[in-house]
Short mmCIF file of C-alpha atoms in Angstrom, two decimals:
data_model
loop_
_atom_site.label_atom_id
_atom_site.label_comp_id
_atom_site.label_asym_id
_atom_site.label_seq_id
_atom_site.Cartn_x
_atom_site.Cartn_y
_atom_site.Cartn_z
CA UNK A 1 1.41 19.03 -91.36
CA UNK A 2 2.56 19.36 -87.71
CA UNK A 3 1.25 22.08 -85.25
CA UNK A 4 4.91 24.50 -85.51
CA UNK A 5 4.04 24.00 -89.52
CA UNK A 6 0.18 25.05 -89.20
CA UNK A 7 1.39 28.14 -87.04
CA UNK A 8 4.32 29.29 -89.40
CA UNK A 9 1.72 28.78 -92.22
CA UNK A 10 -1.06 30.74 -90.57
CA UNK A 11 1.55 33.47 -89.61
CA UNK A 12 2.90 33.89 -92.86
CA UNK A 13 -0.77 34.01 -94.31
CA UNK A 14 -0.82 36.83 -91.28
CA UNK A 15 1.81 38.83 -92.24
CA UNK A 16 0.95 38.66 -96.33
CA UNK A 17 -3.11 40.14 -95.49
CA UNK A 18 -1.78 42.67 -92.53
CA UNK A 19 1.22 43.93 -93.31
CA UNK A 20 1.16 45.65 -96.47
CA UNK A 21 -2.02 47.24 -95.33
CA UNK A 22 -0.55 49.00 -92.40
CA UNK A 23 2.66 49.61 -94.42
CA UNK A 24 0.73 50.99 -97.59
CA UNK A 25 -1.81 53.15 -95.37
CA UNK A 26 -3.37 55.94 -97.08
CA UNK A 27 -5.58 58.80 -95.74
CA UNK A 28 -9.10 58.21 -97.30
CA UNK A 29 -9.91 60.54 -99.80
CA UNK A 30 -13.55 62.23 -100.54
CA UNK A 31 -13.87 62.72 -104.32
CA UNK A 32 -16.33 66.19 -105.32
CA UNK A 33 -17.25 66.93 -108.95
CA UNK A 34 -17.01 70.85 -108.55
CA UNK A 35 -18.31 73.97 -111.10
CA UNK A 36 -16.28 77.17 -110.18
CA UNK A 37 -16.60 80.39 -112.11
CA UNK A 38 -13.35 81.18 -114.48
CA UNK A 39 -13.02 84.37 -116.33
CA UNK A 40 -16.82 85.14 -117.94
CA UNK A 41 -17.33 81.00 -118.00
CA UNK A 42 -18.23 78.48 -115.82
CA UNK A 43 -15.73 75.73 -115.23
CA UNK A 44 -15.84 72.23 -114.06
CA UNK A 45 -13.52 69.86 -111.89
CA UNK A 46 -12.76 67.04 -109.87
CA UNK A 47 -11.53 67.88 -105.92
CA UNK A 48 -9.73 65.38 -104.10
CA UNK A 49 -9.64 66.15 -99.99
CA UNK A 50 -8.56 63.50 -97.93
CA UNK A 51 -9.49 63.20 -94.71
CA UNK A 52 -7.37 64.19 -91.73
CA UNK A 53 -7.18 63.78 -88.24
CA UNK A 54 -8.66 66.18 -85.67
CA UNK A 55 -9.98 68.30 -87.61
CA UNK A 56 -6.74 69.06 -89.89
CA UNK A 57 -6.27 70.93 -93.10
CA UNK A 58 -5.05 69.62 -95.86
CA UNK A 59 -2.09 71.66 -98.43
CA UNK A 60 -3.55 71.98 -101.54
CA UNK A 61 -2.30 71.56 -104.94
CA UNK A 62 -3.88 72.91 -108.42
CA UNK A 63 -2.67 71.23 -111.72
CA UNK A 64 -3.16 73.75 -114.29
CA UNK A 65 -3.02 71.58 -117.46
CA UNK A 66 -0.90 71.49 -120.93
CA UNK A 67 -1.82 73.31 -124.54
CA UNK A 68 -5.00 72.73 -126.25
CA UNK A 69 -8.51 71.51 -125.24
CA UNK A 70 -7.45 69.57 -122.16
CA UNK A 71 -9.55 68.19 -119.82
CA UNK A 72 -9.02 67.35 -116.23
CA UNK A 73 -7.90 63.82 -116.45
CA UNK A 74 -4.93 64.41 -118.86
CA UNK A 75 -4.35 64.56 -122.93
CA UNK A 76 -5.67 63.03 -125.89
CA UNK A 77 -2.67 62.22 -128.75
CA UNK A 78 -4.36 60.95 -131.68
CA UNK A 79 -6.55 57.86 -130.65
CA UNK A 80 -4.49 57.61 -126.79
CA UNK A 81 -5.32 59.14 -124.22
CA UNK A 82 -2.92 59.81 -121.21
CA UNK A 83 -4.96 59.73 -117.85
CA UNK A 84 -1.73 62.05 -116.55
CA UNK A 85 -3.70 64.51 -114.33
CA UNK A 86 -6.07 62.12 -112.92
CA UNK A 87 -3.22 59.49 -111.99
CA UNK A 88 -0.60 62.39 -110.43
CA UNK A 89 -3.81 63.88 -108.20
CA UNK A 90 -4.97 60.81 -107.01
CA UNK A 91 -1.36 60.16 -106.19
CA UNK A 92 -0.84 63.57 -104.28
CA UNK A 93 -4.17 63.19 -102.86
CA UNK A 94 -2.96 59.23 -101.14
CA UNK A 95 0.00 61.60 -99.85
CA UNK A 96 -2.51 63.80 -98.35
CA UNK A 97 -2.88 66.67 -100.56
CA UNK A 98 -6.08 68.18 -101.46
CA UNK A 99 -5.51 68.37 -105.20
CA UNK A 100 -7.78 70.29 -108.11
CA UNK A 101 -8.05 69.69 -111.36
CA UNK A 102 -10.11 71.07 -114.35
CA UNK A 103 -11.72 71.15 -117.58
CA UNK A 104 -10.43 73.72 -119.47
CA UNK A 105 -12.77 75.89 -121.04
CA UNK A 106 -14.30 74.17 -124.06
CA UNK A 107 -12.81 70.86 -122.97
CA UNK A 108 -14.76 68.20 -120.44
CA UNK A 109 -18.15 69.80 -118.99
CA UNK A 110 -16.72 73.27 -118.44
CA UNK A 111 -18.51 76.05 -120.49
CA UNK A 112 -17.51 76.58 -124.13
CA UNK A 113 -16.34 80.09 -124.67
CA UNK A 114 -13.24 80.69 -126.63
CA UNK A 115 -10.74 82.57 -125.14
CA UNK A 116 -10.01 85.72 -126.09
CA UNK A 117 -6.67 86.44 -124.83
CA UNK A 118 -4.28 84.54 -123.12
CA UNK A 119 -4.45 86.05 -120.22
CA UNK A 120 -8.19 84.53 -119.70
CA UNK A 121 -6.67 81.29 -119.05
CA UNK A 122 -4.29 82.94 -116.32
CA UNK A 123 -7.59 84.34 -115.09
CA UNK A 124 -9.07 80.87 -115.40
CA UNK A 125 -6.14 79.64 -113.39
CA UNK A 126 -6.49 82.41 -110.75
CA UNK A 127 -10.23 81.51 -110.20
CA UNK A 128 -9.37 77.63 -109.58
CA UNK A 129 -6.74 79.09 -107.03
CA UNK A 130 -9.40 80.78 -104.98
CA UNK A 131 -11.73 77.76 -105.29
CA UNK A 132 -9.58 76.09 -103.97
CA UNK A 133 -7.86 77.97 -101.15
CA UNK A 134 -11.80 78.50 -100.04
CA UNK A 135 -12.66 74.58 -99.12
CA UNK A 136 -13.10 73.77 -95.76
CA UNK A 137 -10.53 70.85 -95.62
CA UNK A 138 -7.82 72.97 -97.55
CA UNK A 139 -5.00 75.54 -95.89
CA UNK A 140 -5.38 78.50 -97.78
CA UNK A 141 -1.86 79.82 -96.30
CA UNK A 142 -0.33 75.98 -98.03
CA UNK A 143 -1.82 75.67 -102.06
CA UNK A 144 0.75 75.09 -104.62
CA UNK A 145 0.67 75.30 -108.28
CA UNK A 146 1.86 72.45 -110.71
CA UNK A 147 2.34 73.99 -113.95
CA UNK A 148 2.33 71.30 -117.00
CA UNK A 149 3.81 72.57 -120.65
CA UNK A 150 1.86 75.51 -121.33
CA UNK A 151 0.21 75.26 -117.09
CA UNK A 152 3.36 75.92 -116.56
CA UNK A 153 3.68 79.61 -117.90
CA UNK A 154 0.12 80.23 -116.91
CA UNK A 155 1.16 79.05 -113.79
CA UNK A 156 4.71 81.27 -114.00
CA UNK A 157 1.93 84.37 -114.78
CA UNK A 158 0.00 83.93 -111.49
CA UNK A 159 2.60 82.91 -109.54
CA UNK A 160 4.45 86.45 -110.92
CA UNK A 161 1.58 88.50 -109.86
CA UNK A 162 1.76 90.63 -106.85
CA UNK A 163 -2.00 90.10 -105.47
CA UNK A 164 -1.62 86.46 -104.87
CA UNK A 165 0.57 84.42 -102.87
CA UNK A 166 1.20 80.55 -103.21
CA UNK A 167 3.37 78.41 -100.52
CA UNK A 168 5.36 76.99 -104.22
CA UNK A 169 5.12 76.58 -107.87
CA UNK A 170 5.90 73.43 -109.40
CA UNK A 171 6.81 73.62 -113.55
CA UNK A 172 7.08 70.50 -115.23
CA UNK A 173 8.27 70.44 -119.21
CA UNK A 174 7.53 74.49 -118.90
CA UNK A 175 9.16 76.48 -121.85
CA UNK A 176 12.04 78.56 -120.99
CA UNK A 177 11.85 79.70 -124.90
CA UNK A 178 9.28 81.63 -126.66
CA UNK A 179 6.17 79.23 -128.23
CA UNK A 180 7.17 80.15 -131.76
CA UNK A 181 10.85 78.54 -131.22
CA UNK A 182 9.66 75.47 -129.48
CA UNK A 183 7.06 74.64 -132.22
CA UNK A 184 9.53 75.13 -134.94
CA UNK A 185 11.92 72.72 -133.30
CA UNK A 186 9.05 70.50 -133.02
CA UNK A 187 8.15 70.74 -136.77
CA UNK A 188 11.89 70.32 -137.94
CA UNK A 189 12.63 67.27 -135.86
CA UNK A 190 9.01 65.55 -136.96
CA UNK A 191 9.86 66.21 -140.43
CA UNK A 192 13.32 64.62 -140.59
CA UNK A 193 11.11 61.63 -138.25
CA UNK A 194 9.50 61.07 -141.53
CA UNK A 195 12.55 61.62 -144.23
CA UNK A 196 10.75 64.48 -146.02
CA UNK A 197 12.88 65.18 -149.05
CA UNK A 198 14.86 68.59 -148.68
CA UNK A 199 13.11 70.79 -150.46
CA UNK A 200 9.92 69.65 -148.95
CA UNK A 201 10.94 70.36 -145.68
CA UNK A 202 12.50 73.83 -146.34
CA UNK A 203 9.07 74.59 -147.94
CA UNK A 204 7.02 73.30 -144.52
CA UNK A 205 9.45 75.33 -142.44
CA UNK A 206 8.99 78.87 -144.93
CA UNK A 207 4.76 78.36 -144.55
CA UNK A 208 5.45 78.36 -141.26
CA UNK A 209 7.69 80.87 -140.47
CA UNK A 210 5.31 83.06 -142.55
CA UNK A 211 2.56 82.15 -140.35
CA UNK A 212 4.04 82.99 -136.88
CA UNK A 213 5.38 86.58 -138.32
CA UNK A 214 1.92 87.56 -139.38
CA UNK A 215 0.54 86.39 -136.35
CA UNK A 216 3.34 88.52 -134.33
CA UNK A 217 2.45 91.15 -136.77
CA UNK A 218 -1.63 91.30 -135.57
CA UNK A 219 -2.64 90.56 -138.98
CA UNK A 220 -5.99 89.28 -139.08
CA UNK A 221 -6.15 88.18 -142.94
CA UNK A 222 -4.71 85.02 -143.71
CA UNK A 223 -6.55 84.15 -146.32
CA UNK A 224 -3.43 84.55 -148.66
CA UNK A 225 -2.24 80.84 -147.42
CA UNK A 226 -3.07 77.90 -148.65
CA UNK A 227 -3.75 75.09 -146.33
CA UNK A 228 -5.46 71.95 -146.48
CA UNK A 229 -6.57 70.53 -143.59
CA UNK A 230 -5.75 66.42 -144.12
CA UNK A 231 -1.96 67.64 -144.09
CA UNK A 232 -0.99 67.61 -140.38
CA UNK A 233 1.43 70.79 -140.82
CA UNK A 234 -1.22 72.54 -142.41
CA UNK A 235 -3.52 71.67 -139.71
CA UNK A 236 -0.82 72.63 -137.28
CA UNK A 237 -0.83 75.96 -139.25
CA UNK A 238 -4.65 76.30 -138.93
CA UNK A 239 -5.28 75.83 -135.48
CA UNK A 240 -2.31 78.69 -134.89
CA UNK A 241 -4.58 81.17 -137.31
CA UNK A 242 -7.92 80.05 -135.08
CA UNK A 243 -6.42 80.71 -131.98
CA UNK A 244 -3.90 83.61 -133.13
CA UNK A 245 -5.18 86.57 -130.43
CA UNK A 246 -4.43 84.09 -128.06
CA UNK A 247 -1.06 82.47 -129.14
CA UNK A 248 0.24 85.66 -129.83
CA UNK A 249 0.68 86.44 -125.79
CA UNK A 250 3.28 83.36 -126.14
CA UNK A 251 5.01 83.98 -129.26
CA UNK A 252 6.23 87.51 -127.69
CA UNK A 253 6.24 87.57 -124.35
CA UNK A 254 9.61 86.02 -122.84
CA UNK A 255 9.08 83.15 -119.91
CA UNK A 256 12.26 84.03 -118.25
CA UNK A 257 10.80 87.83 -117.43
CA UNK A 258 7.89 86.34 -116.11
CA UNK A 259 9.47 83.38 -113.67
CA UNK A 260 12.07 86.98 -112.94
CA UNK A 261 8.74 87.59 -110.83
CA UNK A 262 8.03 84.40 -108.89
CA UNK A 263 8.68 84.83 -105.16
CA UNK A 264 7.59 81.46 -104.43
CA UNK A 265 9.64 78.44 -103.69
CA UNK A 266 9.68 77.07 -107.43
CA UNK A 267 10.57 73.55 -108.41
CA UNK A 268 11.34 73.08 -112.00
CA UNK A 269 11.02 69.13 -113.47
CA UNK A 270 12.38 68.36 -116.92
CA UNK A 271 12.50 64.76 -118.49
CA UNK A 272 15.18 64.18 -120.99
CA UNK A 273 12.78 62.44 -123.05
CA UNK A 274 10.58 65.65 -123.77
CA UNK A 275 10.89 66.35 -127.76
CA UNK A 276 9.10 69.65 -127.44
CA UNK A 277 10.15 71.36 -124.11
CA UNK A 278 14.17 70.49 -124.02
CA UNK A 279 16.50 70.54 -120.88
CA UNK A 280 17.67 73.99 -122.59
CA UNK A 281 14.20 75.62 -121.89
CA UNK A 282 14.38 74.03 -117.50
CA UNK A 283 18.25 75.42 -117.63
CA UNK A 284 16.97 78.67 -118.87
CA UNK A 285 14.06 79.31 -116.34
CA UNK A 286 16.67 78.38 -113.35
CA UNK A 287 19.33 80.65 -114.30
CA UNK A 288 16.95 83.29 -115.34
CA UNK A 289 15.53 82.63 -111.24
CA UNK A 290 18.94 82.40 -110.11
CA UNK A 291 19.62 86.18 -111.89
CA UNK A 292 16.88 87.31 -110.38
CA UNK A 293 18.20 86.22 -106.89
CA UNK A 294 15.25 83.80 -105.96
CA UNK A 295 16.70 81.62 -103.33
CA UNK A 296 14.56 79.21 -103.46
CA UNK A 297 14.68 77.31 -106.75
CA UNK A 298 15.12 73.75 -107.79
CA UNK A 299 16.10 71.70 -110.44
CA UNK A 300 14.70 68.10 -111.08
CA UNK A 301 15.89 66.15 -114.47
CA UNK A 302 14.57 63.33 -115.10
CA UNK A 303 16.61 60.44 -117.31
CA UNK A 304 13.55 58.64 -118.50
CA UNK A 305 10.72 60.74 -118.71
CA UNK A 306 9.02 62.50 -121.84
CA UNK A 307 6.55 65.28 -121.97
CA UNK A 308 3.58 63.31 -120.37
CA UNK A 309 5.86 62.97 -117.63
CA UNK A 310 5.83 59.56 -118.54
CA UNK A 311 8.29 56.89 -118.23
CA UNK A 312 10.28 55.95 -121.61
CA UNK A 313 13.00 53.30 -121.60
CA UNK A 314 13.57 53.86 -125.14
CA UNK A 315 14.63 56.70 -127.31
CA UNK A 316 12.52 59.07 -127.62
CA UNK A 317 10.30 59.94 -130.54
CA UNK A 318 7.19 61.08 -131.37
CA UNK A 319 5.77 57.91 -132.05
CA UNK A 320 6.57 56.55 -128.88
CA UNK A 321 3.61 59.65 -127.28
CA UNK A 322 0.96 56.98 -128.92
CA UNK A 323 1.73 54.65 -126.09
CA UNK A 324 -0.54 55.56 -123.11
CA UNK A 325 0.04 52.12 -121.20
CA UNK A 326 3.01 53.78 -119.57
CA UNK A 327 2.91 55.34 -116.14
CA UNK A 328 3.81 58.46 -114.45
CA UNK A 329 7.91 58.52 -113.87
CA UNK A 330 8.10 57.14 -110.47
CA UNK A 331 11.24 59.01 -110.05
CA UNK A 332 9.14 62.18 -110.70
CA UNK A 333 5.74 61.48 -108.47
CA UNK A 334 8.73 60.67 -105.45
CA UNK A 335 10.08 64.35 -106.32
CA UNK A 336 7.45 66.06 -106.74
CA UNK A 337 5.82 64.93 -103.75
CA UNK A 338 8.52 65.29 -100.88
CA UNK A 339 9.09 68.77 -102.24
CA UNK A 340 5.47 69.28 -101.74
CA UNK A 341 5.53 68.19 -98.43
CA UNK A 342 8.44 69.35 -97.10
CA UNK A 343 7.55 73.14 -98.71
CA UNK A 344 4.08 72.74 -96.73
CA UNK A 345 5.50 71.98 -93.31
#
């Protein structure tokens, strides 16, 4: 090997160790395992601050998660688990966002107390707000919400209150429909899935119908249905009864009032993928802004993403939700970001 070869060689070698490190630069990030108080229970997190120059505050982001006992890092679907919240903060946190996420009560290391309204996990919300506007490295005047599935109308709830302000609201695969439609979709597209004879399905569909009315009702006594608990509909059925002074907030009150409310910039994300929030439900929160005359509302779909915000190359089903090898949409962390950013200027 001559000399001009050895020098080419050692530049190369140069430019492959050096380069993508300066190109692929990211503000260090200090990780804090944090217990705030929520509404009447104590509540547990992770907070991401990176650290600035001179001194500098960081904007702040709060991922209020999807239905059911969530924790912060993402959602469990049958045996997978989707890291979703943990992967999108440390992404917004490499962007330099302080980002928040949490246990939700019962779920993680937060305290166990059942809620007993759904308005304690808008509470909940509020008190991870304040949290987090309080931290030294955070800009209280720059903290966003991002609103996932159900996040998302707790999100729509705080963002619609008059006592707190936010510098945007992000809601990703956030119903525009009330909870009662979206599950019966849900239930009537899993059931054809699985080729349930006719009369089976009609059957599935009355037992649940019947559930949802008495529940809108206030009834308390359900003990007139029959449900066994190794049938996944029944189960479904079940866990609406258990958590029915809760679920009732969301199987009456309309999502398109509430976002009516949001003075916020709001960006609204939607996969096409998503088999239980639809591109209907995005299309109905932005015209329901635009009526209101918010001037400040987006509209993101995504082609390949599902209701993990994952991305899926093939059709969607439910099946496919068992796969949690696949990342966050890229075309959705790009989005989601720059809007951040260029909101918190």
């Amino acid at each position: 090997m001559n000399r001009i070869t050895r020098i080419s060689c050692a530049l190369v070698v140069l430019m492959c160790v050096v380069w993508p490190v300066a190109a692929q630069s990211k503000p260090a990030v200090q990780a804090q395992e944090v217990k705030f108080d929520g509404h009447d229970v104590k509540l547990a997190g992770t907070l991401l601050i990176p650290k600035l120059d001179g001194g500098k505050r960081a904007p702040g982001v709060l991922i209020v998660p999807d239905s059911g006992v969530t924790s912060r890092d993402g959602i469990r679907i049958g045996e997978a688990v989707h890291t979703v919240y943990r992967d999108l903060a440390e992404h917004l946190a490499g962007k330099g966002l302080a980002v928040l996420r949490y246990d939700k009560r019962c779920a993680g290391i937060s305290e166990c107390k059942p809620a007993a309204a759904f308005d304690d996990y808008v509470d909940d919300a509020r008190k991870a707000a304040e949290f987090l506007k309080a931290q030294a490295g955070v800009d209280p005047a720059k903290v966003f919400l991002f609103g996932h599935g159900e996040g998302g109308f707790i999100s729509s709830s705080l963002a619609a209150a008059e006592d707190v302000k936010f510098a945007g609201v992000v809601l990703a695969a956030s119903p525009g429909r009330h909870l009662h439609k979206i599950i019966r979709k849900m239930v009537e597209r899993r059931l054809t899935e699985e080729a349930k004879k006719p009369e089976e399905k009609d059957a599935t569909l009355a037992k649940l119908d019947r559930v949802i009315r008495m529940i809108q009702s206030g009834q308390q006594d359900f003990s007139s249905i029959s449900l066994n608990d190794k049938d996944y509909y029944d189960a479904l059925l079940a866990d609406l009864i258990k958590q029915r002074n809760v679920v009732v907030s969301l199987f009456i009150d309309d999502p398109l009032q509430i976002v009516n409310n949001i003075a916020a910039p709001t960006l609204i994300v939607q996969g096409k993928k998503d088999l239980q929030v639809t591109v209907q439900d995005a299309e109905f929160l932005e015209e329901a802004m635009k009526r209101a005359s918010h001037n400040d509302s987006t509209l993101l779909l995504l082609d390949d993403a599902d209701h993990l915000l994952k991305t899926n190359k093939g059709a969607a089903s439910t099946a496919s939700l068992s796969d949690a090898s696949r990342p966050l949409d890229a075309a959705l962390l790009t989005a989601v970001t720059d809007w951040i950013l260029k909101k918190a200027k």
